[in-house]
Amino acid sequence: MGIEVQGLSKAFGSTTVLKDISFFIPRGETTVLLGASGAGKSTLMRMLNLLETPDTGTMKIAGMNFSFSEKTDEKQLNKQASSLRRKVGMVFQQYNLWPHMTVLQNLIEAPIVQGTPKQDAIIRAKELLDRVGLTDKTNAWPSSLSGGQQQRVAIARALMLSPDVLLFDEPTAALDPAITNQVVEVIKELSQSGITQVVVTHEVEFARKIASRVIYLENGEIVEDGTADHFKNPQTEAFKAYLEH
Amino acid sequence: MAVLFFNATLMTLGLALSSLILGLILASVFALLELGRFRTLRYLTTTLVMVLRGLPEILVVFFIYFGSSHAIFMLTDEYVEVSPFTAGTIALGLIYGAYASQTLRGALMAVHKGQLESAKALGINARRSFIKIVLPQALRHALPGLGNQWLVLLKDTALVALIGTTELLHQAQMLSSKTFEPFTWYSVAAVIYLIITIISQRLLNNMKAKASQHERVVTA
């Protein structure tokens, strides 16, 4: 049960941002979506948890099937979207922690809404904070944490619902290079656990460190798609040029 | 004399607080309608807010007090007297609501949209995210503005003296003309207004400090 996407397209007004995208990501892989800004990689990833709705195409993810067309029923889709989002976690570039809640409150909010008893949620939160190395920050306010620490809290928060898939939208773009390694460590550690990860980035070095697969996009189309070997042996001139720039 | 001023102070505070409560409710309704997705309601609200902000406060007070009795008379042929207190509360509540709705609207828009997006990505529904995530942050942005408008409201209660409520200003006026000691009585009223203002500011500062506790970085 991986992620399978067939013929996804999306246009905003008259601008086509994604053209007939198809790919398959096996379970447990860490796939990097690479490309220059404007290539459509963020939009593509946001479709995987339906923060964007594709115009056409089909998608199989986390055991759920979706097919999109002009006739897609919005209400029905919204319902499915919330159950999908419990299985597909997401980590944002700007962390988007809730500043008026402590680290612990940030973590337990979503599970509590879904009916997990508070005590159980707290136990799980403490385990995850231990896993990302932030045990001593349990009761801290997000604003008292460094960028790298905030991003690790955001990752722990996304893991609270035990998702099958974890999406990262430019997770290191707001971090300085030394801190990026903290995020690299966490992503590598997670890939051992069998979770499927999809990471959007434009930083080649970061991509090399974490990827087991890579998808390279240009102008809304997939140019190259394969295992991490493609970093050493790019198959297209375009990807080769991007790696060298 | 002390009893008279005590009662007048209670009247001023009663007017101000009931207008504040009504005003905050109206402000929330106006702000949500203006940000909402129903176009007709959006335009109607914007127009109402524009009218309320465009008229002199005293005109609104007169309009509600004299106008409402007249309107009820025209509609039902019955003469219903609206008490000055009720009319004053409605008028001041409408005025406060109109101004405060703009403060609230700005505060709601100032909450970064990523805040809602991360809640959405965690499967938290729109209502819960609004109450738990957007509102607390918006209130913090809105507090200074709302506090400011509260001080304006407090002094606007003096306008209700003109429709015959015995609040602070009216009391001072009556005693002055009776005793021919205007300096004394207007000074007493002034001091009481200032005391209420100072206490309000204290309370507001405490609320602001509480609302931004998470902004104080604690270094271990």
Tab-separated table of N, CA and C in Angstrom, chain A residues 46 49-51 82 85-86 88-90 92 94-101 106 109-110 112-114 137 141 143-144 157-158 161, chain B residues 112-125 128-129 131-137 211 213-220:
chain	number	residue	atom	x	y	z
A	46	ARG	N	0.504	19.038	-1.781
A	46	ARG	CA	-0.701	19.436	-1.055
A	46	ARG	C	-1.940	18.683	-1.538
A	49	ASN	N	-2.845	15.349	0.585
A	49	ASN	CA	-3.779	15.348	1.719
A	49	ASN	C	-4.971	16.271	1.443
A	50	LEU	N	-5.183	16.538	0.163
A	50	LEU	CA	-6.354	17.276	-0.311
A	50	LEU	C	-6.451	18.709	0.208
A	51	LEU	N	-5.307	19.317	0.546
A	51	LEU	CA	-5.340	20.756	0.795
A	51	LEU	C	-5.559	21.481	-0.530
A	82	SER	N	-11.211	14.776	5.704
A	82	SER	CA	-10.800	14.759	7.110
A	82	SER	C	-10.339	13.379	7.548
A	85	ARG	N	-6.808	12.952	6.191
A	85	ARG	CA	-5.777	13.754	6.862
A	85	ARG	C	-5.334	13.148	8.182
A	86	ARG	N	-6.155	12.261	8.742
A	86	ARG	CA	-5.716	11.577	9.964
A	86	ARG	C	-4.679	10.514	9.659
A	88	VAL	N	-2.613	10.905	6.865
A	88	VAL	CA	-1.543	11.564	6.110
A	88	VAL	C	-1.160	12.843	6.855
A	89	GLY	N	-0.076	12.800	7.597
A	89	GLY	CA	0.359	13.968	8.373
A	89	GLY	C	1.133	14.943	7.517
A	90	MET	N	1.243	16.192	7.994
A	90	MET	CA	1.959	17.185	7.189
A	90	MET	C	2.781	18.121	8.063
A	92	PHE	N	5.030	21.745	7.853
A	92	PHE	CA	5.107	22.932	7.004
A	92	PHE	C	6.455	23.644	7.107
A	94	GLN	N	6.921	26.811	7.578
A	94	GLN	CA	6.931	27.773	8.699
A	94	GLN	C	6.475	27.126	10.002
A	95	TYR	N	6.583	25.817	10.093
A	95	TYR	CA	6.211	25.006	11.275
A	95	TYR	C	4.731	25.105	11.613
A	96	ASN	N	4.180	26.357	11.619
A	96	ASN	CA	2.764	26.561	11.952
A	96	ASN	C	2.358	25.935	13.273
A	97	LEU	N	3.246	26.021	14.255
A	97	LEU	CA	2.838	25.634	15.613
A	97	LEU	C	1.872	26.693	16.100
A	98	TRP	N	1.011	26.333	17.046
A	98	TRP	CA	0.067	27.301	17.590
A	98	TRP	C	0.731	28.013	18.756
A	99	PRO	N	1.011	29.314	18.611
A	99	PRO	CA	1.886	30.009	19.564
A	99	PRO	C	1.289	30.166	20.958
A	100	HIS	N	-0.057	30.124	21.055
A	100	HIS	CA	-0.678	30.336	22.363
A	100	HIS	C	-0.848	29.037	23.139
A	101	MET	N	-0.328	27.942	22.592
A	101	MET	CA	-0.399	26.669	23.304
A	101	MET	C	1.022	26.182	23.568
A	106	ASN	N	0.060	21.644	21.907
A	106	ASN	CA	0.109	21.539	20.453
A	106	ASN	C	-0.007	20.080	20.019
A	109	GLU	N	-3.737	18.277	20.971
A	109	GLU	CA	-4.983	18.854	20.454
A	109	GLU	C	-5.708	17.922	19.460
A	110	ALA	N	-5.006	17.520	18.403
A	110	ALA	CA	-5.673	16.714	17.370
A	110	ALA	C	-6.158	15.354	17.898
A	112	ILE	N	-7.048	14.548	20.889
A	112	ILE	CA	-8.176	14.753	21.796
A	112	ILE	C	-9.454	15.031	21.002
A	113	VAL	N	-9.338	15.832	19.948
A	113	VAL	CA	-10.501	16.095	19.096
A	113	VAL	C	-11.050	14.778	18.538
A	114	GLN	N	-10.129	13.856	18.258
A	114	GLN	CA	-10.578	12.589	17.698
A	114	GLN	C	-10.995	11.560	18.742
A	137	LYS	N	11.396	20.170	26.721
A	137	LYS	CA	10.621	21.314	26.222
A	137	LYS	C	9.121	21.079	26.311
A	141	TRP	N	6.740	27.315	25.639
A	141	TRP	CA	5.988	27.968	24.565
A	141	TRP	C	6.786	27.848	23.276
A	143	SER	N	7.427	29.957	21.051
A	143	SER	CA	8.291	31.106	20.764
A	143	SER	C	9.620	31.045	21.505
A	144	SER	N	9.713	30.172	22.523
A	144	SER	CA	10.979	30.090	23.252
A	144	SER	C	11.920	29.055	22.628
A	157	ARG	N	4.134	16.565	16.333
A	157	ARG	CA	2.694	16.825	16.308
A	157	ARG	C	2.032	16.036	15.177
A	158	ALA	N	2.709	16.003	14.003
A	158	ALA	CA	2.143	15.276	12.866
A	158	ALA	C	2.135	13.767	13.117
A	161	LEU	N	-0.970	11.236	15.377
A	161	LEU	CA	-2.098	10.439	14.906
A	161	LEU	C	-1.627	9.145	14.242
B	112	HIS	N	-2.217	34.395	11.049
B	112	HIS	CA	-1.596	33.822	9.855
B	112	HIS	C	-2.405	32.632	9.352
B	113	LYS	N	-2.572	32.531	8.028
B	113	LYS	CA	-3.442	31.482	7.514
B	113	LYS	C	-2.833	30.087	7.686
B	114	GLY	N	-1.531	30.037	7.868
B	114	GLY	CA	-0.876	28.759	8.166
B	114	GLY	C	-1.378	28.134	9.457
B	115	GLN	N	-1.858	28.985	10.366
B	115	GLN	CA	-2.379	28.486	11.636
B	115	GLN	C	-3.591	27.590	11.409
B	116	LEU	N	-4.470	28.018	10.500
B	116	LEU	CA	-5.657	27.222	10.192
B	116	LEU	C	-5.293	26.019	9.344
B	117	GLU	N	-4.296	26.225	8.474
B	117	GLU	CA	-3.923	25.151	7.570
B	117	GLU	C	-3.347	23.965	8.340
B	118	SER	N	-2.528	24.258	9.360
B	118	SER	CA	-1.955	23.136	10.105
B	118	SER	C	-3.049	22.404	10.873
B	119	ALA	N	-4.061	23.135	11.329
B	119	ALA	CA	-5.176	22.480	12.024
B	119	ALA	C	-5.953	21.598	11.043
B	120	LYS	N	-6.174	22.145	9.838
B	120	LYS	CA	-6.888	21.404	8.808
B	120	LYS	C	-6.131	20.111	8.452
B	121	ALA	N	-4.814	20.238	8.325
B	121	ALA	CA	-3.991	19.086	7.962
B	121	ALA	C	-4.005	18.022	9.052
B	122	LEU	N	-4.409	18.400	10.264
B	122	LEU	CA	-4.504	17.411	11.347
B	122	LEU	C	-5.934	16.907	11.512
B	123	GLY	N	-6.797	17.250	10.553
B	123	GLY	CA	-8.171	16.750	10.586
B	123	GLY	C	-9.057	17.436	11.607
B	124	ILE	N	-8.650	18.618	12.088
B	124	ILE	CA	-9.478	19.351	13.059
B	124	ILE	C	-10.510	20.168	12.282
B	125	ASN	N	-11.785	20.068	12.668
B	125	ASN	CA	-12.818	20.726	11.859
B	125	ASN	C	-12.797	22.252	12.021
B	128	ARG	N	-13.999	23.966	15.463
B	128	ARG	CA	-13.047	23.779	16.559
B	128	ARG	C	-11.776	24.608	16.330
B	129	SER	N	-11.272	24.630	15.096
B	129	SER	CA	-10.038	25.392	14.877
B	129	SER	C	-10.283	26.881	15.056
B	131	ILE	N	-12.430	28.263	17.176
B	131	ILE	CA	-12.554	28.565	18.605
B	131	ILE	C	-11.235	28.383	19.353
B	132	LYS	N	-10.525	27.300	19.041
B	132	LYS	CA	-9.336	26.989	19.830
B	132	LYS	C	-8.071	27.649	19.296
B	133	ILE	N	-8.037	27.926	17.994
B	133	ILE	CA	-6.767	28.364	17.410
B	133	ILE	C	-6.815	29.806	16.915
B	134	VAL	N	-7.865	30.173	16.165
B	134	VAL	CA	-7.906	31.530	15.611
B	134	VAL	C	-8.324	32.557	16.668
B	135	LEU	N	-9.434	32.262	17.367
B	135	LEU	CA	-9.998	33.244	18.278
B	135	LEU	C	-9.034	33.719	19.375
B	136	PRO	N	-8.361	32.802	20.091
B	136	PRO	CA	-7.460	33.276	21.154
B	136	PRO	C	-6.373	34.200	20.613
B	137	GLN	N	-5.879	33.891	19.405
B	137	GLN	CA	-4.822	34.739	18.841
B	137	GLN	C	-5.382	36.074	18.370
B	211	ALA	N	-2.776	37.682	28.006
B	211	ALA	CA	-2.971	37.209	26.635
B	211	ALA	C	-1.658	37.038	25.885
B	213	GLN	N	1.245	36.013	27.402
B	213	GLN	CA	2.213	35.304	28.234
B	213	GLN	C	3.139	34.423	27.390
B	214	HIS	N	2.595	33.898	26.278
B	214	HIS	CA	3.410	32.994	25.470
B	214	HIS	C	4.480	33.720	24.676
B	215	GLU	N	4.387	35.068	24.645
B	215	GLU	CA	5.391	35.816	23.892
B	215	GLU	C	6.621	36.109	24.736
B	216	ARG	N	6.464	35.977	26.050
B	216	ARG	CA	7.639	36.206	26.894
B	216	ARG	C	8.512	34.976	26.845
B	217	VAL	N	9.670	35.109	26.261
B	217	VAL	CA	10.538	33.961	26.095
B	217	VAL	C	11.175	33.620	27.438
B	218	VAL	N	10.949	32.381	27.859
B	218	VAL	CA	11.511	31.948	29.134
B	218	VAL	C	12.841	31.272	28.856
B	219	THR	N	13.887	31.842	29.388
B	219	THR	CA	15.174	31.196	29.204
B	219	THR	C	15.526	30.431	30.469
B	220	ALA	N	15.766	29.162	30.298
B	220	ALA	CA	16.013	28.300	31.457
B	220	ALA	C	17.404	28.542	32.045
